[in-house]
Short mmCIF file of C-alpha atoms in Angstrom, two decimals:
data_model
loop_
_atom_site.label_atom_id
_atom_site.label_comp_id
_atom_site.label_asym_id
_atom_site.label_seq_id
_atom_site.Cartn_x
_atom_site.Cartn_y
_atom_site.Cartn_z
CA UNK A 1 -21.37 4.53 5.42
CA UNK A 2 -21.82 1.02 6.91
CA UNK A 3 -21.85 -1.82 4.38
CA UNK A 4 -25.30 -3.00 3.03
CA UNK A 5 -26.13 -6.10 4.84
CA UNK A 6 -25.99 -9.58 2.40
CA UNK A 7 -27.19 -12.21 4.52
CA UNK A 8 -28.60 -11.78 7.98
CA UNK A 9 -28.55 -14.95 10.27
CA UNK A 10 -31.47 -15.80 12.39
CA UNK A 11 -31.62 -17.40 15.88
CA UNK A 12 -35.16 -19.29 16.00
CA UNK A 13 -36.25 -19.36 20.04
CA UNK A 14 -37.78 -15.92 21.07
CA UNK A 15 -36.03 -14.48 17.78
CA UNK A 16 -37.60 -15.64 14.75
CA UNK A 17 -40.74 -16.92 16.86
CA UNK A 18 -42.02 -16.73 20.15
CA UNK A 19 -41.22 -19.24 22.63
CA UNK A 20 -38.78 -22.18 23.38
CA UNK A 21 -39.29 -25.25 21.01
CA UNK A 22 -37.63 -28.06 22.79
CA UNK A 23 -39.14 -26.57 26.51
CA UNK A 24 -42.42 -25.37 24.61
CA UNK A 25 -43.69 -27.35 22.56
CA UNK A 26 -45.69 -24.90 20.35
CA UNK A 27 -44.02 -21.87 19.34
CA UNK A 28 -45.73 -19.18 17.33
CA UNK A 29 -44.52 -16.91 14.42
CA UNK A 30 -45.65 -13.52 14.10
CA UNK A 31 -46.99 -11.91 10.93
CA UNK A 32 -44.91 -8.51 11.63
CA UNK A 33 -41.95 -11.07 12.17
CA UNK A 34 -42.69 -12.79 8.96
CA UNK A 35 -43.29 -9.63 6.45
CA UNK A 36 -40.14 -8.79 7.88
CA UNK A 37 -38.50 -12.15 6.51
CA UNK A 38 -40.19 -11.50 3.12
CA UNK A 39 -39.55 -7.62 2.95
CA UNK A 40 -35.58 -8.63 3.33
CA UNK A 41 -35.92 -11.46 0.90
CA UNK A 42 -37.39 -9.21 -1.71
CA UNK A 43 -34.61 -6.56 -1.31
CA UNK A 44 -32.29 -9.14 -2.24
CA UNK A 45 -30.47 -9.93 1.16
CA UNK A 46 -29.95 -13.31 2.14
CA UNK A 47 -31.31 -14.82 5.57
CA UNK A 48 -29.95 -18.15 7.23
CA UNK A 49 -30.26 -19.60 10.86
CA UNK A 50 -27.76 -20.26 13.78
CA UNK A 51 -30.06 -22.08 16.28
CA UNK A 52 -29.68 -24.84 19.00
CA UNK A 53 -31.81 -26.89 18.50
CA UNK A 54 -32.63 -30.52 16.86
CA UNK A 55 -32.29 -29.89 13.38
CA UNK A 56 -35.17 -31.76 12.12
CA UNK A 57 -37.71 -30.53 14.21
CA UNK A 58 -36.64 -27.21 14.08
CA UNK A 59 -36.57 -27.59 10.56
CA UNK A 60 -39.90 -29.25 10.28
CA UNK A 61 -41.67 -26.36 11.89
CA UNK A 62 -40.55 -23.80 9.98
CA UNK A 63 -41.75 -25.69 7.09
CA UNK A 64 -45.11 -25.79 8.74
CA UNK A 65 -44.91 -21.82 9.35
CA UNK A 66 -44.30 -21.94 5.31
CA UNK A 67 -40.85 -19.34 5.72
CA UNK A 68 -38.51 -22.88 5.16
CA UNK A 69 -37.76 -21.46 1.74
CA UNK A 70 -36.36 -18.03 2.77
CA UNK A 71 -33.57 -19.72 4.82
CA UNK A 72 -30.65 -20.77 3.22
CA UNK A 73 -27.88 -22.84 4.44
CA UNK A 74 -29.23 -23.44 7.88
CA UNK A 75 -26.82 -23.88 10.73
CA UNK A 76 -29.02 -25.92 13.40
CA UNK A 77 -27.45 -27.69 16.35
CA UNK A 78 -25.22 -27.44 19.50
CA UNK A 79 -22.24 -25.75 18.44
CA UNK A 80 -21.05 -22.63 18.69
CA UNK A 81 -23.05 -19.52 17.20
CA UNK A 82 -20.06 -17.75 15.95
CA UNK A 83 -18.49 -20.93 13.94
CA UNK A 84 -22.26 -21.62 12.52
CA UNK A 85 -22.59 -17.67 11.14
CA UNK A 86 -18.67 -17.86 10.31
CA UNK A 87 -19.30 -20.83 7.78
CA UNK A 88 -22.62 -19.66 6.49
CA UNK A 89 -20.32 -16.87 5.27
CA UNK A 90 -17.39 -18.92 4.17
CA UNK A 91 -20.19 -20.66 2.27
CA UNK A 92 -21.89 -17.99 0.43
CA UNK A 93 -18.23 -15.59 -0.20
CA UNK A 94 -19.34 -13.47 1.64
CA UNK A 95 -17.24 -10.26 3.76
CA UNK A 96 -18.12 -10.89 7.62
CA UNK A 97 -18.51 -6.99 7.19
CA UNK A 98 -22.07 -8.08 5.11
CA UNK A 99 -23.44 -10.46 7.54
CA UNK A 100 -25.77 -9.66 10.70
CA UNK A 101 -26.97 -11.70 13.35
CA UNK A 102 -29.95 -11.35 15.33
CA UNK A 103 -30.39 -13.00 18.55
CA UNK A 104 -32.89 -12.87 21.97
CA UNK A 105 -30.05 -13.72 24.17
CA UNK A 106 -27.14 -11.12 25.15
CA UNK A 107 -24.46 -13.84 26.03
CA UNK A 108 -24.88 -15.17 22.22
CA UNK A 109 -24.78 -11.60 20.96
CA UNK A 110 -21.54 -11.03 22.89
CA UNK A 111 -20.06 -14.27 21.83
CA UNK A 112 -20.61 -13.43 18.27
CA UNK A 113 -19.42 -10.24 18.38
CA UNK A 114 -16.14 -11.27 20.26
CA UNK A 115 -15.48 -13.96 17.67
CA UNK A 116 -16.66 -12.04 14.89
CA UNK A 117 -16.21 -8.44 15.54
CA UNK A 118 -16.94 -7.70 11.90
CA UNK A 119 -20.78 -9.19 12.23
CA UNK A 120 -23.51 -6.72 13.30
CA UNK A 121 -25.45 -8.52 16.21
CA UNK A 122 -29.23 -7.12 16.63
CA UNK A 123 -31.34 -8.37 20.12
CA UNK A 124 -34.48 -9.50 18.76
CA UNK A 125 -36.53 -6.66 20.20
CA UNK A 126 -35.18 -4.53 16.72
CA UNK A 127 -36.22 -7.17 14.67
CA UNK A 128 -39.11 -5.29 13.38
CA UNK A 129 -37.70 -1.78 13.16
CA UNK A 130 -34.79 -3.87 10.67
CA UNK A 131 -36.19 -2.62 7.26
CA UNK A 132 -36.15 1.00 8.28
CA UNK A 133 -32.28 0.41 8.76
CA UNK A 134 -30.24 2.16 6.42
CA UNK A 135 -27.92 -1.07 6.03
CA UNK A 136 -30.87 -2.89 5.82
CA UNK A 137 -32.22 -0.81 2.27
CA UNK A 138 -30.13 -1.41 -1.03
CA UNK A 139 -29.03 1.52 -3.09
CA UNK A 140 -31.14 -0.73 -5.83
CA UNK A 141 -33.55 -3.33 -6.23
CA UNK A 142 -33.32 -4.98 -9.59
CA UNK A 143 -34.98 -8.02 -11.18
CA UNK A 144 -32.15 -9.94 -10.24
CA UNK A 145 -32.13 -9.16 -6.45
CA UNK A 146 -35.78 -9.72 -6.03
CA UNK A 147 -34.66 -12.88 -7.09
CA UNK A 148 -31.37 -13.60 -5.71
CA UNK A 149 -32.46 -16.43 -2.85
CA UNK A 150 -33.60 -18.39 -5.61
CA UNK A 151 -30.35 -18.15 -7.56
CA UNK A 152 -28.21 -18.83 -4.51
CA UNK A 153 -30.41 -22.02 -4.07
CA UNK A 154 -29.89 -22.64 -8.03
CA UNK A 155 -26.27 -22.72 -7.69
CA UNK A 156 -26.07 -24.91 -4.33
CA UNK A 157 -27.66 -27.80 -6.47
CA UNK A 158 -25.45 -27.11 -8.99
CA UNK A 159 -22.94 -27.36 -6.78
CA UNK A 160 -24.31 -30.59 -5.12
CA UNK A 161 -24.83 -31.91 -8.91
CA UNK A 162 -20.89 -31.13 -9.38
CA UNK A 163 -19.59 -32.70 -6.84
CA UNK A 164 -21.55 -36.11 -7.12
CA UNK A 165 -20.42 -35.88 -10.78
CA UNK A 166 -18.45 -38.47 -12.22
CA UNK A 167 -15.46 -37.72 -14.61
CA UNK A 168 -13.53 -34.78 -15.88
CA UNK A 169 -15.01 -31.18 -14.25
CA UNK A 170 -14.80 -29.81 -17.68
CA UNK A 171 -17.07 -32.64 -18.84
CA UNK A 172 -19.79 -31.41 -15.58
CA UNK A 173 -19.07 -27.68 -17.00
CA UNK A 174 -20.43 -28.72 -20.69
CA UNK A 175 -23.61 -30.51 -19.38
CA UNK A 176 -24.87 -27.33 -17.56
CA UNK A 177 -25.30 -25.74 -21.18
CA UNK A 178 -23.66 -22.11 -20.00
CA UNK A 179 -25.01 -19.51 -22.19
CA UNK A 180 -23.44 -16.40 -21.52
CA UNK A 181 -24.41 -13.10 -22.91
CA UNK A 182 -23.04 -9.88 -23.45
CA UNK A 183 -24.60 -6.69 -23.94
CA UNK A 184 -24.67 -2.91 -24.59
CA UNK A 185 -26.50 -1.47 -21.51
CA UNK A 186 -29.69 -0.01 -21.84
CA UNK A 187 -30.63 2.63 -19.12
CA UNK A 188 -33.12 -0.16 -17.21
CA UNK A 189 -30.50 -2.58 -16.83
CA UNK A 190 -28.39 0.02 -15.36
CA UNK A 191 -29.45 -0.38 -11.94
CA UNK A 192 -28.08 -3.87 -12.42
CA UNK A 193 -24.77 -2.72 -13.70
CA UNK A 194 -24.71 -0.34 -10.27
CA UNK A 195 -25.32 -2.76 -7.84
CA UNK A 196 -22.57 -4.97 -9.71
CA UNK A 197 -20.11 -2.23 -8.70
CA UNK A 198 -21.49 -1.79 -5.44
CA UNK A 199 -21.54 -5.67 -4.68
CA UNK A 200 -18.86 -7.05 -6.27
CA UNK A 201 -15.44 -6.58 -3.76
CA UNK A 202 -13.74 -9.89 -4.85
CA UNK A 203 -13.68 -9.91 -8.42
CA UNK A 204 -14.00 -5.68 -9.36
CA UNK A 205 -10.88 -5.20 -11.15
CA UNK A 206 -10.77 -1.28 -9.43
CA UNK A 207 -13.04 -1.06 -6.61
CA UNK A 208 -14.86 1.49 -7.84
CA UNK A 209 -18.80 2.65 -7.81
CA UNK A 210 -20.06 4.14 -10.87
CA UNK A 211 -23.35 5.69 -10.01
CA UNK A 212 -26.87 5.80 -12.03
CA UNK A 213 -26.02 9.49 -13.43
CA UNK A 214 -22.66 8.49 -14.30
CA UNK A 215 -23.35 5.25 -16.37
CA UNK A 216 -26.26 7.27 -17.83
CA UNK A 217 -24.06 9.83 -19.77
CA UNK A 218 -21.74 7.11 -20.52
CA UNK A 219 -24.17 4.91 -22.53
CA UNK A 220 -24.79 7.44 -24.76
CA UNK A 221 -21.12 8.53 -25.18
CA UNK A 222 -20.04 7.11 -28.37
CA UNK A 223 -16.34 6.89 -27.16
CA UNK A 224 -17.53 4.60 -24.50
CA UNK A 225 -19.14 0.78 -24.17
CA UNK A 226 -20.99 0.16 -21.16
CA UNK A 227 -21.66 -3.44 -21.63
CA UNK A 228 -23.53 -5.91 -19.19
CA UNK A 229 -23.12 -9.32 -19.00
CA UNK A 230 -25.21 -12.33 -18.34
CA UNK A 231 -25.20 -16.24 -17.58
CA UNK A 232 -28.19 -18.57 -17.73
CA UNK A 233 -27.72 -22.47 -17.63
CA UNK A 234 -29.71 -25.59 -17.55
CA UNK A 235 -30.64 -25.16 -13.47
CA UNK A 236 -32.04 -21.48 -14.89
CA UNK A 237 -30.60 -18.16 -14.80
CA UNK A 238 -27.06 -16.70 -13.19
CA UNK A 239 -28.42 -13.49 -13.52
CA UNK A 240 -26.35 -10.08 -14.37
CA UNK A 241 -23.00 -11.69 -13.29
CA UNK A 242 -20.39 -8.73 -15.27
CA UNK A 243 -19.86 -5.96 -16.23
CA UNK A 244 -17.38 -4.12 -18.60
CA UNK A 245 -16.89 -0.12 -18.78
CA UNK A 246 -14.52 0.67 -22.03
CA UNK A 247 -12.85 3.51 -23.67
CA UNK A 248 -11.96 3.84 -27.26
CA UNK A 249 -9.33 5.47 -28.85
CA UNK A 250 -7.02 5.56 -31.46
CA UNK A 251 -5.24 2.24 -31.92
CA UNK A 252 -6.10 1.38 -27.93
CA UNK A 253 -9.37 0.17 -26.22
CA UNK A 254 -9.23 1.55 -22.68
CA UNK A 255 -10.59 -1.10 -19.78
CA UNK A 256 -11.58 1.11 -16.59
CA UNK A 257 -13.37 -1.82 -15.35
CA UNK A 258 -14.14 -5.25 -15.25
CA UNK A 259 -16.57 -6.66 -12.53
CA UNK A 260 -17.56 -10.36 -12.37
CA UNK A 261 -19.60 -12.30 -9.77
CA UNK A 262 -17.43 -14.03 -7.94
CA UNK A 263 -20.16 -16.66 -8.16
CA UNK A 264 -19.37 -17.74 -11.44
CA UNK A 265 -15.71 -17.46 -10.87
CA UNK A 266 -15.99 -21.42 -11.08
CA UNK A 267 -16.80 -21.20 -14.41
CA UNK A 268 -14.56 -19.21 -15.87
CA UNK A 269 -16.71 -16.30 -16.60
CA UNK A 270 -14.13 -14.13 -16.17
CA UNK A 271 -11.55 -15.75 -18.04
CA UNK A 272 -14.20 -15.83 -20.93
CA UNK A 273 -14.93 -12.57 -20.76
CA UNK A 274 -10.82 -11.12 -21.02
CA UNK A 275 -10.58 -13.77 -24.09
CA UNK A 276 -13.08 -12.18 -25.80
CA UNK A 277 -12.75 -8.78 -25.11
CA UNK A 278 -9.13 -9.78 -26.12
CA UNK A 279 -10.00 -11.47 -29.81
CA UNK A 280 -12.52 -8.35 -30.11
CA UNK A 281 -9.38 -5.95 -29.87
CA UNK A 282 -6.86 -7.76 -32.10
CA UNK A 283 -9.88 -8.15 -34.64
CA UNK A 284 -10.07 -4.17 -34.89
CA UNK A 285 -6.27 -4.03 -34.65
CA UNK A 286 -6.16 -2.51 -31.28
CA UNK A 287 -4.05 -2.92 -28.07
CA UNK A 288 -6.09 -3.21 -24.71
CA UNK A 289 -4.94 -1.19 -21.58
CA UNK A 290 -6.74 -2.25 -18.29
CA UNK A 291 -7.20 -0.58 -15.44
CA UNK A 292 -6.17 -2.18 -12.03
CA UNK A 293 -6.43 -1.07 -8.41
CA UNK A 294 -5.11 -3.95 -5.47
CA UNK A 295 -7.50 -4.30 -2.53
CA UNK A 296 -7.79 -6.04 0.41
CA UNK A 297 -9.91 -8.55 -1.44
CA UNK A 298 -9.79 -8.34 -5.55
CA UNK A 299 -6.30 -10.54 -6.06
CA UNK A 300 -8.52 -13.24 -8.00
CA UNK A 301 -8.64 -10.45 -10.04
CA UNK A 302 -5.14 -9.24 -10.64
CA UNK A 303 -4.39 -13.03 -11.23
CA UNK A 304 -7.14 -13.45 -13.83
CA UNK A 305 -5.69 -9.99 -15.82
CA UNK A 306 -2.06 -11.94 -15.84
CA UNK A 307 -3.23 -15.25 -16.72
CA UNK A 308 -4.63 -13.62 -19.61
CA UNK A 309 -1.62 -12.06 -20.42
CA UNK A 310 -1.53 -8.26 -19.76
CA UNK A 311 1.70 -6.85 -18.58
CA UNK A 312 2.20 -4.08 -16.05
CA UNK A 313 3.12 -0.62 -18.44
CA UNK A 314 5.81 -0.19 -15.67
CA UNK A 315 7.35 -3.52 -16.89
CA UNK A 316 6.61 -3.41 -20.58
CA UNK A 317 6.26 -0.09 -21.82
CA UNK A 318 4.28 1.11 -25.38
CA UNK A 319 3.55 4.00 -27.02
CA UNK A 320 -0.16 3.47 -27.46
CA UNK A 321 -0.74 4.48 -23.58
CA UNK A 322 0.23 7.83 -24.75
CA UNK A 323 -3.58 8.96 -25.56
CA UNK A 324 -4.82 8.11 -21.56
CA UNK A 325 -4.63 10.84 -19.22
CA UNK A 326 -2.16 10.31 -16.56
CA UNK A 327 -3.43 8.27 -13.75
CA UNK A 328 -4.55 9.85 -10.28
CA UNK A 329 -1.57 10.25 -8.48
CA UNK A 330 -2.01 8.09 -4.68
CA UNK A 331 -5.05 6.03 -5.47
CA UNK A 332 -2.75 2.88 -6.79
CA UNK A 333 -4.07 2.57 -9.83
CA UNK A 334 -1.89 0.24 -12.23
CA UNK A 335 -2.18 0.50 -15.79
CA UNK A 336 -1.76 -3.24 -17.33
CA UNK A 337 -1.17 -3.36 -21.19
CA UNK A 338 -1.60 -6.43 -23.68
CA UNK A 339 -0.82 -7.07 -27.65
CA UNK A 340 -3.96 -9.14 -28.30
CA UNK A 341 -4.17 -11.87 -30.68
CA UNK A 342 -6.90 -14.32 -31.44
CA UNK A 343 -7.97 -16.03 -28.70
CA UNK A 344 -10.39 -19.11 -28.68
CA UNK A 345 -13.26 -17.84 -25.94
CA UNK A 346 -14.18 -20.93 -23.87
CA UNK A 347 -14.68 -24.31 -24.52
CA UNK A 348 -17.57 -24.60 -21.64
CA UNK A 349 -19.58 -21.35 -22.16
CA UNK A 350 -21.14 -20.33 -25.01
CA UNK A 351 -20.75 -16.56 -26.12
CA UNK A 352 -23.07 -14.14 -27.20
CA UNK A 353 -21.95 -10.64 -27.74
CA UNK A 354 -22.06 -7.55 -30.31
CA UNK A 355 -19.63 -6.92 -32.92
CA UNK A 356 -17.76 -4.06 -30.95
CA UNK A 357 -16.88 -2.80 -34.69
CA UNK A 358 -20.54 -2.32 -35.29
CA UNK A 359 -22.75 0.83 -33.93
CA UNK A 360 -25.44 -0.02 -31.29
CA UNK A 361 -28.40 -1.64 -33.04
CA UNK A 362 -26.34 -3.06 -36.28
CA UNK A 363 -26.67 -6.57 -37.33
CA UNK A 364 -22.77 -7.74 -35.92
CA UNK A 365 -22.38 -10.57 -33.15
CA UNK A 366 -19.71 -12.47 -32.33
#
């Protein structure tokens, strides 16, 4: 199956609306064309523009078609269309395999597409048939991707904010007020936790999709903690930006995954998250094995599992692993151990999580 589409990039002319600006004049946008725009936005895919054309009138017109705010990082001028869609990309993190490009004109298609071979290019006649497209409709639609263009547009000012800050960048980090909180899934914020695993390519410890039906049995397995985690700061919320899937068992917490935003990476949500999973475990006297699978993309990941101090069972041997069933044999799946010990959590983020000693629904946080 073909990767669901994150952001699709727009050309304007005879694409988004009908007609030639700069030769034109008037141009006109047409309500099919524009429910498409909004039926896109509200399944949580991105949309930007790769147009030539003068940015501020170009710009200035689709603020008088009132679709400005669906557009994010806009790539307006004379360059190229394949460097303008290949740094909307670099911008947002995102695999060229998730972008698309629509365009009127063949030559800009085919330029694309021989830059880019990873982009899906559209001619604008199939603009309106785009919803029906498979990778056009996510396996979900959560709270959080109805709202995802808004978050995206939170974090570029944050990121604007951060860069004109003066001083130390752990200084900026403490004035956002990050609040992050963790949680025991509950089955309607498990459509949330799915798309996480679908989504998530950089920072998902395994690569792998756990499905509704599977995280439903699992939240109600008592052996298991199917936790969710989320970030809100003073620019408003992250949204669902982690999740954790653990195993207990005697003497040994079992970590078959660990999924973070890669969003957030730059504020050491993940980091956060491994230090206090890791002073949760040496609190109930317990050693931590984590589950690790290399991909093309999730090293962030294997570096954030060292930092933090877990050792490959290969190198470093113990006893404890004894209980877990051997792993798959040719799926490269690494089994990384630690001895935890108390570990401060962050000095940025604020934590707030259940008492992993208590039951669901008792009175522990930590």
């Amino acid at each position: 199956m073909a990767e669901t589409v994150k952001c699709l990039v727009w050309d304007l002319d005879d694409t988004l609306w009908q007609g030639t600006l700069l030769e034109d004049g008037e141009v006109h946008l047409p309500d099919e064309v524009r429910k498409v725009v909004i039926e896109l936005d509200s399944r949580g895919i991105l949309q930007s523009v790769a147009s030539r054309n003068d940015h501020e009138h170009a710009w200035a017109r689709l603020e008088a078609f009132g679709v400005a705010e669906y557009f994010v990082l806009p790539e307006i001028g004379w360059g190229a269309k394949s460097e303008s869609v290949r740094r909307i990309a670099d911008r947002l993190n995102f695999a060229l395999t998730t972008i698309a490009f629509v365009d009127d004109r063949p030559a800009e298609r085919a330029e694309v597409a021989f830059h880019l071979p990873d982009v899906r290019c559209y001619p604008a006649e199939e603009v309106l048939a785009l919803p029906d497209l498979a990778e056009f409709t996510p396996a979900t639609s959560t709270v959080d991707s109805r709202r995802r263009r808004r978050m995206y547009q939170a974090g570029f000012r944050r990121e604007a904010e951060r860069a004109a800050a003066p001083g130390p960048d752990e200084e900026f980090l403490r004035s956002l007020d990050l609040r992050m909180r963790i949680g025991r899934a509950t089955g309607e914020e498990l459509s949330r936790v799915e798309e996480l695993t679908l989504r998530t390519s950089q920072m998902n410890a395994t690569g792998v999709h756990y499905p509704d039906a599977v995280l439903r049995g699992l939240i109600t397995d008592p052996r298991h903690e199917v936790l969710v985690v989320t970030l809100t700061d003073r620019f408003g919320p992250h949204g669902a930006v982690g999740v954790l899937l653990l195993e207990r068992h005697p003497g040994l917490w079992h970590l078959k995954l660990l999924a973070t935003s890669c969003r957030v990476v730059a504020y050491g949500a993940g980091a956060t998250l491994l230090n206090w999973l890791a002073d949760a475990a040496a609190r109930s006297g317990v050693h931590l094995v984590a589950d690790f699978r290399a991909t093309e993309r999730n090293r962030m990941m294997e570096i954030a599992y060292r930092f933090a101090g877990f050792e490959g069972l290969d190198e470093a041997p113990c006893q404890c692993a004894a209980v877990l069933a051997p792993a798959p044999e040719d799926t490269g799946l690494q089994r990384l151990h630690l001895v935890p010990g108390p570990r401060l959590v962050s000095t940025v983020i604020s934590v707030d999580a259940p008492d992993l000693n208590e039951p669901e629904g008792g009175p522990g946080t930590s």
